[in-house]
Tab-separated table of N, CA and C in Angstrom:
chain	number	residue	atom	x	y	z
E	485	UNK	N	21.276	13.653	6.643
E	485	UNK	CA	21.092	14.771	7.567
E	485	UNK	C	20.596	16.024	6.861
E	486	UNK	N	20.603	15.959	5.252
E	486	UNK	CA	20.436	17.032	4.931
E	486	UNK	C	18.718	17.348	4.347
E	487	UNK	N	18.581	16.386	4.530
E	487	UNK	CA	17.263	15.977	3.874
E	487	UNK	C	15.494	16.860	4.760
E	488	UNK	N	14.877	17.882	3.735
E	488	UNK	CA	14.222	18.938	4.415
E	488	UNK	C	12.739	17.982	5.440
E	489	UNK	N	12.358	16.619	5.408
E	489	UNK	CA	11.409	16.415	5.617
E	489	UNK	C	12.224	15.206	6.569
E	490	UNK	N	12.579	14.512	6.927
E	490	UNK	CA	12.998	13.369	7.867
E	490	UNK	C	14.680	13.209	7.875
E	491	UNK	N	14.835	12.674	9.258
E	491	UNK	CA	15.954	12.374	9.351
E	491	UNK	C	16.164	10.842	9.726
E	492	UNK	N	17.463	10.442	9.626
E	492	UNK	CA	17.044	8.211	10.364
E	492	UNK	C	19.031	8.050	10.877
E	493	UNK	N	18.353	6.931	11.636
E	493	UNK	CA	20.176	6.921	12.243
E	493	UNK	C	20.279	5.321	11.342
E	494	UNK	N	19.087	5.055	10.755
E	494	UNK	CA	19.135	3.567	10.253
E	494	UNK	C	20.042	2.979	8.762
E	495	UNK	N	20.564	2.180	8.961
E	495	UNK	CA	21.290	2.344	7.336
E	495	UNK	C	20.710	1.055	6.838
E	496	UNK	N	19.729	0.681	7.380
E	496	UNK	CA	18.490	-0.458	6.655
E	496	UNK	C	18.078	0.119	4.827
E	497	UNK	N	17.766	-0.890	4.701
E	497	UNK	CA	17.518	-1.000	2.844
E	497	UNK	C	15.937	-0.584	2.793
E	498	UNK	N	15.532	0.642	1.680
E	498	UNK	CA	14.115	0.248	1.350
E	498	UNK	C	14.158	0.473	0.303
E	499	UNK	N	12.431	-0.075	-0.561
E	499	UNK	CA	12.763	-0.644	-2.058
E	499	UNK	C	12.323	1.126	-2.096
E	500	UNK	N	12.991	1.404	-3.454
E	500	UNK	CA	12.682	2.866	-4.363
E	500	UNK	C	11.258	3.319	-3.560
E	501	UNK	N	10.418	3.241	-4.081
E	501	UNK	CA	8.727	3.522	-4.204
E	501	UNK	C	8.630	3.634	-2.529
E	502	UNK	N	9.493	3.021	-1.303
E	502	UNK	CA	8.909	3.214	-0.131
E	502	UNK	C	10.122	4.564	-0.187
E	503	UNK	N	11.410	4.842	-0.509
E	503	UNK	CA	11.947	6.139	-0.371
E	503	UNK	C	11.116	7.185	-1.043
E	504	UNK	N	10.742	7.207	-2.144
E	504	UNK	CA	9.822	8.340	-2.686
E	504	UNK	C	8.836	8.130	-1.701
E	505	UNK	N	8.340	7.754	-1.001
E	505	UNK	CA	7.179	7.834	-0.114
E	505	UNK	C	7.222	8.359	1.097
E	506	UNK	N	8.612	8.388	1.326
E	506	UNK	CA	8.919	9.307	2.447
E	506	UNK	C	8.825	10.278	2.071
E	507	UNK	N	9.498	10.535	0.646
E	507	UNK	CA	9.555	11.988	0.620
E	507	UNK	C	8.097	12.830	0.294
E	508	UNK	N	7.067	11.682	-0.291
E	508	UNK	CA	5.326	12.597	-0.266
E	508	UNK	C	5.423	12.276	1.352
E	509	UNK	N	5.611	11.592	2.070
E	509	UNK	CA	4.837	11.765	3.777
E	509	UNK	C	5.740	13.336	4.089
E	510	UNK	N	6.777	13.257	3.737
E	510	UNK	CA	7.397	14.484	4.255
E	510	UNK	C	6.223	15.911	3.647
E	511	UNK	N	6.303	16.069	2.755
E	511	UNK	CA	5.905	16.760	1.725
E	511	UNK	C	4.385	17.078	2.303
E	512	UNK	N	3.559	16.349	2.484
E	512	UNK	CA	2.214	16.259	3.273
E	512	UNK	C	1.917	17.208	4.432
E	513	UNK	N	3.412	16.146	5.302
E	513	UNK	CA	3.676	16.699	6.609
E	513	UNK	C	3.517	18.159	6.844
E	514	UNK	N	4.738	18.368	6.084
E	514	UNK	CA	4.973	20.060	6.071
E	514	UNK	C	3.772	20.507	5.654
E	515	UNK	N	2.643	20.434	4.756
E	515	UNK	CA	1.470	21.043	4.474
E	515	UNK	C	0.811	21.051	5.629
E	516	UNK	N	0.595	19.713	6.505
E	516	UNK	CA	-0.099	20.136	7.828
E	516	UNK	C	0.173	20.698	8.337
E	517	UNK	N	1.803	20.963	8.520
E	517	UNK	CA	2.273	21.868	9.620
E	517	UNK	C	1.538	23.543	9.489
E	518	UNK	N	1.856	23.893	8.222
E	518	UNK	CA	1.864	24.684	7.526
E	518	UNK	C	0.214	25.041	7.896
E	519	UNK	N	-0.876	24.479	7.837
E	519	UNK	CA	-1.920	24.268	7.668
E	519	UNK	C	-2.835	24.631	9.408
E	520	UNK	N	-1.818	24.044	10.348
E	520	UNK	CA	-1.815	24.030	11.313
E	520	UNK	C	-1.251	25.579	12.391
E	521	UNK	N	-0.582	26.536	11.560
E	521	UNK	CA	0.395	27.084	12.338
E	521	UNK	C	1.242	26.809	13.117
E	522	UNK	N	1.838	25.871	12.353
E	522	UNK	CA	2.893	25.378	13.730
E	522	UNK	C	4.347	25.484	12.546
E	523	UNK	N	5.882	25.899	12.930
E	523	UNK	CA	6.563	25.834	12.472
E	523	UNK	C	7.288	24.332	11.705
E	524	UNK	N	7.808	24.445	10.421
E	524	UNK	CA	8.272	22.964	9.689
E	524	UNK	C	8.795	22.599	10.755
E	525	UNK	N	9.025	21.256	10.730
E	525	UNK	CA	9.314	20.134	11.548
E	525	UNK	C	9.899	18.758	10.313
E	526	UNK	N	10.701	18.040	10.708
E	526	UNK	CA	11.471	17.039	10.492
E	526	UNK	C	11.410	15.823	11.096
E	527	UNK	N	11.210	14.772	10.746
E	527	UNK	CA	10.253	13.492	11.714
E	527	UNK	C	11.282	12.471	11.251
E	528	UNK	N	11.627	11.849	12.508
E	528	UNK	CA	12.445	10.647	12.271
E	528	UNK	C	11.699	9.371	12.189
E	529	UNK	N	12.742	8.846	10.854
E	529	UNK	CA	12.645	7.265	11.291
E	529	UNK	C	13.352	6.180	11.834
E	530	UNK	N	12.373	5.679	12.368
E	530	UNK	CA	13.030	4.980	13.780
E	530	UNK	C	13.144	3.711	13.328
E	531	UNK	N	12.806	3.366	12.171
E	531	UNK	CA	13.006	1.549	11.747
E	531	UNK	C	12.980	1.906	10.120
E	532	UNK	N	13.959	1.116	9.322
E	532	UNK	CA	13.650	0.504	7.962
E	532	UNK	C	13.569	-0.785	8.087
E	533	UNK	N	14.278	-1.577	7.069
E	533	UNK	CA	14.604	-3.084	6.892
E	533	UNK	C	15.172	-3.683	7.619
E	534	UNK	N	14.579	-4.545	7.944
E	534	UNK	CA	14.742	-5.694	9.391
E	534	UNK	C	14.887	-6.463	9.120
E	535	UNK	N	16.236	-7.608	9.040
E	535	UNK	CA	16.160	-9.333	8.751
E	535	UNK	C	15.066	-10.246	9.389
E	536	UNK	N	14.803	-11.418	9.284
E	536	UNK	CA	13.707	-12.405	9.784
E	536	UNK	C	14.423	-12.423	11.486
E	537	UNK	N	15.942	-12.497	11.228
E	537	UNK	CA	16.590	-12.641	12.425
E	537	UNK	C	16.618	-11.535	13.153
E	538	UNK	N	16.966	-10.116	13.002
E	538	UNK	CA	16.603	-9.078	13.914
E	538	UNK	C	14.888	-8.827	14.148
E	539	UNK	N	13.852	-9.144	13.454
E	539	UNK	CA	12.660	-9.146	13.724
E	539	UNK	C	12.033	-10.199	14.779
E	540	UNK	N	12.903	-11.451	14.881
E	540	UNK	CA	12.737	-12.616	15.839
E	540	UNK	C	13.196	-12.086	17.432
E	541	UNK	N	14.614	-11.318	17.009
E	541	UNK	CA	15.019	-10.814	18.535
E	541	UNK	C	14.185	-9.672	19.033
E	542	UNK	N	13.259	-8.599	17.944
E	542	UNK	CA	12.723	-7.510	18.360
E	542	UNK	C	11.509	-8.153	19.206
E	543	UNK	N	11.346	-9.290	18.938
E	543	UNK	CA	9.929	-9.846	19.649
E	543	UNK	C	9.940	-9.848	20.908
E	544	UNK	N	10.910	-10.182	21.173
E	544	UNK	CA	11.272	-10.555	22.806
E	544	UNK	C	11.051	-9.577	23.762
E	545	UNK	N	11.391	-8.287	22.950
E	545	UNK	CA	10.998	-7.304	23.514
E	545	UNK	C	10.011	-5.965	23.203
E	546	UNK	N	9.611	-6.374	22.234
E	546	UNK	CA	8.673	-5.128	21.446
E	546	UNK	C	7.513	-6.130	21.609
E	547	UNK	N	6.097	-5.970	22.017
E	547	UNK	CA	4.939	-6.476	21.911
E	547	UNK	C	4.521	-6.134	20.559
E	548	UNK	N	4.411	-5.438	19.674
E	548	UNK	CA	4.219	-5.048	18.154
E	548	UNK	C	4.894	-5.643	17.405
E	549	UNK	N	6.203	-6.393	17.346
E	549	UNK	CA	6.746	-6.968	16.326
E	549	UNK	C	5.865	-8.223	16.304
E	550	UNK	N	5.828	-8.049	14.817
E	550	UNK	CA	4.626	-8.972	14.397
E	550	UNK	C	4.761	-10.359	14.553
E	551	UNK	N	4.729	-11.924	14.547
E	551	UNK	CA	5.113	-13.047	14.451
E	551	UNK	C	5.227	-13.345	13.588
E	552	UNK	N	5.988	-14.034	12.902
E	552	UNK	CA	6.012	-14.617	11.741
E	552	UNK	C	6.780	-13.470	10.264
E	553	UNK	N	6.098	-14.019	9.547
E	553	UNK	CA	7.497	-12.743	8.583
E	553	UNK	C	6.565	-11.194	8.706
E	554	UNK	N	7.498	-10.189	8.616
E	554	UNK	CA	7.501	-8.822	9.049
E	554	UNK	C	7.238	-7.713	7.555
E	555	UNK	N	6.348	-7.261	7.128
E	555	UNK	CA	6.132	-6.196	5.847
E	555	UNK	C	8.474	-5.670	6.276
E	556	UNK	N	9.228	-5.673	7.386
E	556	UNK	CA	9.909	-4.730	7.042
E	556	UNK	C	10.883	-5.770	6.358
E	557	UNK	N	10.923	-6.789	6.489
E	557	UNK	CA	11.963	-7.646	5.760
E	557	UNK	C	12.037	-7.562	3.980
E	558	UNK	N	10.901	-6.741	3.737
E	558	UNK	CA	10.726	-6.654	2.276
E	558	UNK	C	11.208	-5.197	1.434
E	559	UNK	N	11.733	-4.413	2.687
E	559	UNK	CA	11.835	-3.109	2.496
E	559	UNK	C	10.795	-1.885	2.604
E	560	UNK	N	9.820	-2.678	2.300
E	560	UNK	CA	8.777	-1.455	1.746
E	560	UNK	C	7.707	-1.315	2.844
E	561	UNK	N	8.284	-1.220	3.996
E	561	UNK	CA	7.719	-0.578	5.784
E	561	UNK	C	9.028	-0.386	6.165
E	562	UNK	N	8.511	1.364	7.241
E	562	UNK	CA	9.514	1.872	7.956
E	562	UNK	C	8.679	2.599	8.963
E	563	UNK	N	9.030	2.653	10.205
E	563	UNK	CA	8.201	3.258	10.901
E	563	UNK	C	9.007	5.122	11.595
E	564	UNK	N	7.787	5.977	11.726
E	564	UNK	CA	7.811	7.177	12.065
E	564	UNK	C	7.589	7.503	13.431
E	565	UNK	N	8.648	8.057	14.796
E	565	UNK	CA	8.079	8.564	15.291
E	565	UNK	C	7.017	9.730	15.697
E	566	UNK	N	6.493	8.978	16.692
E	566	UNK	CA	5.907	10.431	16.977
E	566	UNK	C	5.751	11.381	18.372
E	567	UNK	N	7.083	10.900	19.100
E	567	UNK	CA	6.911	11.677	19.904
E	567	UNK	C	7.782	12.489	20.293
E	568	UNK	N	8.619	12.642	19.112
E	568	UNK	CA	9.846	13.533	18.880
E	568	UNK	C	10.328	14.425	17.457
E	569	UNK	N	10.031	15.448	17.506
E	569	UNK	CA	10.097	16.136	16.308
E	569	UNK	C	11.316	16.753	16.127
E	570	UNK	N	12.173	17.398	14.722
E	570	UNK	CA	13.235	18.193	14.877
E	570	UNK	C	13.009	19.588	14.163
E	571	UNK	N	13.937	20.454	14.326
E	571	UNK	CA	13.435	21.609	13.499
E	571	UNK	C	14.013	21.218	11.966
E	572	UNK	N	13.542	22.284	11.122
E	572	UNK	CA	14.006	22.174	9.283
E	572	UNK	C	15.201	23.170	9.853
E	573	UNK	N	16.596	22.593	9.515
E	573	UNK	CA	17.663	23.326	9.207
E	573	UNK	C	17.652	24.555	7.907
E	574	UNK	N	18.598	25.353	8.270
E	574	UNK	CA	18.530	26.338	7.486
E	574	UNK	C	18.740	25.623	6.496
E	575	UNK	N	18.827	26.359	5.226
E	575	UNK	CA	19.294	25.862	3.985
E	575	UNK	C	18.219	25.358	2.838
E	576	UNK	N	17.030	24.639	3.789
E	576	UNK	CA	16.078	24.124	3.226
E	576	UNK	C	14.985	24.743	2.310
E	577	UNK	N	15.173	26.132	2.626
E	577	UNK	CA	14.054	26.727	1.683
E	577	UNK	C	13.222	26.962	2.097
E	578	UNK	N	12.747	26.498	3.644
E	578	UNK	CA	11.917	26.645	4.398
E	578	UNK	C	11.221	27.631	5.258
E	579	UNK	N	12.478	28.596	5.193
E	579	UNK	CA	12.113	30.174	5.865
E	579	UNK	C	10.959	30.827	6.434
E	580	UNK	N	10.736	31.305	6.990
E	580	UNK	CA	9.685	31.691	7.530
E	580	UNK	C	9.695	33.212	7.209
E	581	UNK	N	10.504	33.961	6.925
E	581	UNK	CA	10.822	35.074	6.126
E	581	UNK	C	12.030	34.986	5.168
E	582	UNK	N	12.201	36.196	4.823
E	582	UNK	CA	13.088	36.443	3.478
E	582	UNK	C	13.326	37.736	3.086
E	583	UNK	N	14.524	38.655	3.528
E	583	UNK	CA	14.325	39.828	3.551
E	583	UNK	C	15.176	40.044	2.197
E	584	UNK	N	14.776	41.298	1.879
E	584	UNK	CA	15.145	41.734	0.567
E	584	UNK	C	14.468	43.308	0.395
E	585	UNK	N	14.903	44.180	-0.426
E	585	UNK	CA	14.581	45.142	-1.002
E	585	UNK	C	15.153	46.305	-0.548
E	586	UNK	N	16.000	46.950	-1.084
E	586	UNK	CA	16.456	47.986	-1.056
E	586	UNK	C	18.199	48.264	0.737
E	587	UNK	N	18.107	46.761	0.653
E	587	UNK	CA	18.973	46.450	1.827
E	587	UNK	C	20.506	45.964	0.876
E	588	UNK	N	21.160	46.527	1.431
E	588	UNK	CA	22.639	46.419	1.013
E	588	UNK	C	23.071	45.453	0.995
E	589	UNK	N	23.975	44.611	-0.363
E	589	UNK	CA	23.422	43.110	-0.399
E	589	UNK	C	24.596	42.227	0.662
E	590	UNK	N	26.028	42.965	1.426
E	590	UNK	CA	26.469	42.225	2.259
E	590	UNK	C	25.659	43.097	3.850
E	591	UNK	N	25.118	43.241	4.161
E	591	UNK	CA	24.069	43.602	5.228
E	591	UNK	C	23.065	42.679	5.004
E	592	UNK	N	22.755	42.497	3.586
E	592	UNK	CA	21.764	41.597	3.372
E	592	UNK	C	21.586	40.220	3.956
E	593	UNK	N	22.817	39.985	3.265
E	593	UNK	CA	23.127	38.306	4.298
E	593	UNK	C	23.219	37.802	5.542
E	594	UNK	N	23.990	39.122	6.367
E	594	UNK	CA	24.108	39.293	7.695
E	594	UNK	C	22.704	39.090	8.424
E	595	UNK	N	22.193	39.989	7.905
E	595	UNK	CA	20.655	39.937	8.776
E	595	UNK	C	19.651	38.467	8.321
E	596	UNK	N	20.066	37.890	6.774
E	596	UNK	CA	19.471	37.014	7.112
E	596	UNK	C	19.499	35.657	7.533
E	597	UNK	N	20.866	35.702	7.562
E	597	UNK	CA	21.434	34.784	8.523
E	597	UNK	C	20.902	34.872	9.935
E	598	UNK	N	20.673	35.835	10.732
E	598	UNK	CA	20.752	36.465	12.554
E	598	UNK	C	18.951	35.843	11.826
E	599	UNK	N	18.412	36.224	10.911
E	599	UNK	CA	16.880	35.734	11.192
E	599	UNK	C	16.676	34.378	11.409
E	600	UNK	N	17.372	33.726	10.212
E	600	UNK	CA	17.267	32.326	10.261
E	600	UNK	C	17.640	31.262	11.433
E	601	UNK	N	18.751	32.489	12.220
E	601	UNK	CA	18.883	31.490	13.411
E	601	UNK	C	17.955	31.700	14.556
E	602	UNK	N	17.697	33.048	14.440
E	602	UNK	CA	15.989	33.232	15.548
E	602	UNK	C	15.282	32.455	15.193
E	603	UNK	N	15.122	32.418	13.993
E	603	UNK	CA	13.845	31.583	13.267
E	603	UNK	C	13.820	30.241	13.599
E	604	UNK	N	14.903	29.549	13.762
E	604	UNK	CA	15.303	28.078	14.144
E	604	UNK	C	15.671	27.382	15.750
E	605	UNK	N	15.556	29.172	16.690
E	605	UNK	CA	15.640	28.678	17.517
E	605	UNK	C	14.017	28.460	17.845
E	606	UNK	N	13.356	29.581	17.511
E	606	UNK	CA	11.931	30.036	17.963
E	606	UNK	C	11.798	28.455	17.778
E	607	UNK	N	11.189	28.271	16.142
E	607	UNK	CA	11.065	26.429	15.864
E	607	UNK	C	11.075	25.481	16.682
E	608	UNK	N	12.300	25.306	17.327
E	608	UNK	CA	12.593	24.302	18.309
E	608	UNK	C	12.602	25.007	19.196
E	609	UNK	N	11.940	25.484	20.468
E	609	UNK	CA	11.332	25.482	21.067
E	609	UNK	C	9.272	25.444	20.728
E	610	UNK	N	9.055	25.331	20.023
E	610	UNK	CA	7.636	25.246	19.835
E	610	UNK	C	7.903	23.884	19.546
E	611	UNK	N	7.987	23.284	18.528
E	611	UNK	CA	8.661	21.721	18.525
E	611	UNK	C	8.681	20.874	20.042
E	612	UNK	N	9.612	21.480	20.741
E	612	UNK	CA	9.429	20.794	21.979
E	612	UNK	C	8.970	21.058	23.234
E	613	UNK	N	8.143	21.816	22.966
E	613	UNK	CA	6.972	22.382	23.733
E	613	UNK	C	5.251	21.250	23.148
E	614	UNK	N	5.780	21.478	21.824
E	614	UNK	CA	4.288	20.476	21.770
E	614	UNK	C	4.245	19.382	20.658
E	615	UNK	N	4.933	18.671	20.934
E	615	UNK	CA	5.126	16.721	20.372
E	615	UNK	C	3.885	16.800	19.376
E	616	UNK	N	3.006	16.662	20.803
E	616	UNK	CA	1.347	16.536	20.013
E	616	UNK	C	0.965	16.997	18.955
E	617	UNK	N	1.532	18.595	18.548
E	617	UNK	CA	0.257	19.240	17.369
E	617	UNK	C	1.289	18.468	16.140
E	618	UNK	N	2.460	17.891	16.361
E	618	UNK	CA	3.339	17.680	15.318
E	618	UNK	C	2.468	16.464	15.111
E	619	UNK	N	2.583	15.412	16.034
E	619	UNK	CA	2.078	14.317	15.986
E	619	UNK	C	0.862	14.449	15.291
E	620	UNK	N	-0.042	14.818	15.540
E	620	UNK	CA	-1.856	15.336	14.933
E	620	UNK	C	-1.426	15.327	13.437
E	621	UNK	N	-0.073	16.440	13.077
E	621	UNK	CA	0.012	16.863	11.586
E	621	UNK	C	0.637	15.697	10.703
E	622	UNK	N	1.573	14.509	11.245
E	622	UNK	CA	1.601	13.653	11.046
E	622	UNK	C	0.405	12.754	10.595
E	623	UNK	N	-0.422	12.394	11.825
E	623	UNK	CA	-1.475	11.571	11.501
E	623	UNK	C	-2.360	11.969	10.359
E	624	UNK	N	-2.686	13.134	10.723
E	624	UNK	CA	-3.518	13.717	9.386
E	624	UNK	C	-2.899	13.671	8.079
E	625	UNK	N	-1.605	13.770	7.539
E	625	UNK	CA	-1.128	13.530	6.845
E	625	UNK	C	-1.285	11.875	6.406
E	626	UNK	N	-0.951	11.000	6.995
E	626	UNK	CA	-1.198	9.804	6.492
E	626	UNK	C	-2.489	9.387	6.287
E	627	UNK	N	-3.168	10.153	7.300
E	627	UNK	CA	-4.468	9.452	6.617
E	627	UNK	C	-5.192	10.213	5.679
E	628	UNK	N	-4.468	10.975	4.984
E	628	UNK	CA	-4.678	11.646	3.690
E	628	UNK	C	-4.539	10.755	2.743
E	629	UNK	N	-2.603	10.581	2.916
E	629	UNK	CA	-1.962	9.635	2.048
E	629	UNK	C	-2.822	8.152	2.177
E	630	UNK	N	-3.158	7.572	2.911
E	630	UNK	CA	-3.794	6.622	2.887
E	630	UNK	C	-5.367	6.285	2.108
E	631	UNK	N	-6.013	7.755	2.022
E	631	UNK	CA	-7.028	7.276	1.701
E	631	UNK	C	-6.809	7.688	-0.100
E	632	UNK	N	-5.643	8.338	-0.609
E	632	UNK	CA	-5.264	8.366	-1.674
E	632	UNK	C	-4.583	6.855	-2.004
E	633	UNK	N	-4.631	5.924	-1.453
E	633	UNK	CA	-3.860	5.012	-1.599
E	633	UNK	C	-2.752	4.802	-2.066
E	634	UNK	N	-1.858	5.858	-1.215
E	634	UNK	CA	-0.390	5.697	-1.406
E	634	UNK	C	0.174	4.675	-0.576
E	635	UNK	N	-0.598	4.639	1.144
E	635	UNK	CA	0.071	4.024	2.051
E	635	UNK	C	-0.359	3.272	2.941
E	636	UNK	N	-0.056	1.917	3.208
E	636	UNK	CA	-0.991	1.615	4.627
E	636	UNK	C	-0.797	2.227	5.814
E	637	UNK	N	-1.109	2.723	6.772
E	637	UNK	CA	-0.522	2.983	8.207
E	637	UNK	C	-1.259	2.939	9.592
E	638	UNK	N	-0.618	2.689	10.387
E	638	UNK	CA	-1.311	2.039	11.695
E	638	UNK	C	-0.119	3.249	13.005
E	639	UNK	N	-1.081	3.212	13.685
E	639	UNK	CA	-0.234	3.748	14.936
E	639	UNK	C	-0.143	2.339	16.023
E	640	UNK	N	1.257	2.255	16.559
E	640	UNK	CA	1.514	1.134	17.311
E	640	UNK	C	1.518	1.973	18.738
E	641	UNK	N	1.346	1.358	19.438
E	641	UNK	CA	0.686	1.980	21.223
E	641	UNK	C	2.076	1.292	22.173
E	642	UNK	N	2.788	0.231	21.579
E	642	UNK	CA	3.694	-0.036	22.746
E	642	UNK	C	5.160	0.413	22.321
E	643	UNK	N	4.798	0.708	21.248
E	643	UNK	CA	5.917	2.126	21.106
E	643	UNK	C	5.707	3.012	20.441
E	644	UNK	N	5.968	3.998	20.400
E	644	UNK	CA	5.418	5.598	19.778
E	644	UNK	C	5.702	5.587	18.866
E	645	UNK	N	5.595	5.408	17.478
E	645	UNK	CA	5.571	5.561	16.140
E	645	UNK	C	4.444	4.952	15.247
E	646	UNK	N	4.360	5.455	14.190
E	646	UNK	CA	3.389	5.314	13.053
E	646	UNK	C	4.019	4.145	12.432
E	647	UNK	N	3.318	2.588	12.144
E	647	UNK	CA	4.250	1.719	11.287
E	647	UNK	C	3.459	2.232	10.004
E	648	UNK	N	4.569	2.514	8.583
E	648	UNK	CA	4.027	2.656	7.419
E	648	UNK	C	4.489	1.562	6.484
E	649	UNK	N	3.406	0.886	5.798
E	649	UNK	CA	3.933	0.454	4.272
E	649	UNK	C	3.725	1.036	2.801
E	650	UNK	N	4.748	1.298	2.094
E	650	UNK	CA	4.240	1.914	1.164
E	650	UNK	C	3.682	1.039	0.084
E	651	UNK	N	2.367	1.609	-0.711
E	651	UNK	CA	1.634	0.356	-1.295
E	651	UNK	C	2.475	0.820	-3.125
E	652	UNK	N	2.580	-0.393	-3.245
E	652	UNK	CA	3.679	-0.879	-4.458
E	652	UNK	C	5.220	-0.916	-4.065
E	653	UNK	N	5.550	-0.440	-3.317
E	653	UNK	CA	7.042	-0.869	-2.865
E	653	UNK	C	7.301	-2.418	-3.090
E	654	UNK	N	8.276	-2.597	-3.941
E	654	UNK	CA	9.135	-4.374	-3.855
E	654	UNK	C	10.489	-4.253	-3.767
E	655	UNK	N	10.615	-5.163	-3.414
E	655	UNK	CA	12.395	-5.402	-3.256
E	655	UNK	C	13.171	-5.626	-4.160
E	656	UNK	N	14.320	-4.798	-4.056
E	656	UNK	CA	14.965	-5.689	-5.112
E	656	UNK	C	15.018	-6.678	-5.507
E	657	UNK	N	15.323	-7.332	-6.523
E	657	UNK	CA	15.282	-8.921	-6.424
E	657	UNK	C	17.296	-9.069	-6.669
């Protein structure tokens, strides 16, 4: 939960090299955002590591789960939504200001606390006002990362998320 670029409700396994890869997609992300004018944002993932057996039952009902064996059974694919963004919690470093100078240093805190929570409400409401420009800063981001050949990635249409694999990710053995 504390983590400045994604959040996951999943307690699925991925190999090393696909966790550092979240953290460059995160890292990216925020540059588009950034790039974009739109406030940081926090992007969940909605899938890690999937057994052969939970990937057999996802079929039944997901048209995208693939047939046969699945990149997520190996660890190293997890997929991103995209049609739900969160704000960057305080704490992160992320600020959008930072007051200082010549302000009294317990006044100091006070006020920048009262900013940070304007600051986080403003956030989320722009956040969920527009899915899309997050989504855009997403995509553009991977297909950054992608053509650096960090990552494969595909957008899936029968459910809203980005499937990613990260290229060199292996599994433990």
């Amino acid at each position: 939960t504390g983590n400045p670029y994604y959040v996951t409700g999943w307690d699925g396994l991925l190999a090393d090299q696909a966790i550092a890869t979240l953290e460059l997609i995160g890292a990216r992300f925020q540059e588009e955002c950034r790039r974009a004018h739109l406030p940081a944002a926090r992007f969940i993932v909605t899938s890690t590591f999937r057994s052969a057996d939970r990937q057999a039952e996802l079929r039944e009902t997901n048209g995208n789960a693939t047939k046969g064996q699945s990149s997520h059974e190996f660890g190293g694919s997890f997929d991103i939504g995209y049609n739900r963004f969160l704000p960057v919690h305080e704490g992160t470093g992320n600020g959008f200001y930072q007051l200082d100078g010549g302000i009294p240093p317990r006044l100091l805190a006070t006020l920048q606390e009262a900013v940070s929570v304007r600051e986080e409400g403003f956030a989320a409401g722009v956040i969920e006002r527009h899915p899309e420009a997050y989504a855009a800063a997403m995509g553009r981001a991977l297909i950054a990362l992608e053509a650096d050949g960090k990552v494969l990635a595909l957008q899936e249409f029968l459910q809203p998320c980005f499937h990613v694999t990260a290229k060199g990710a292996r599994a433990k053995a």
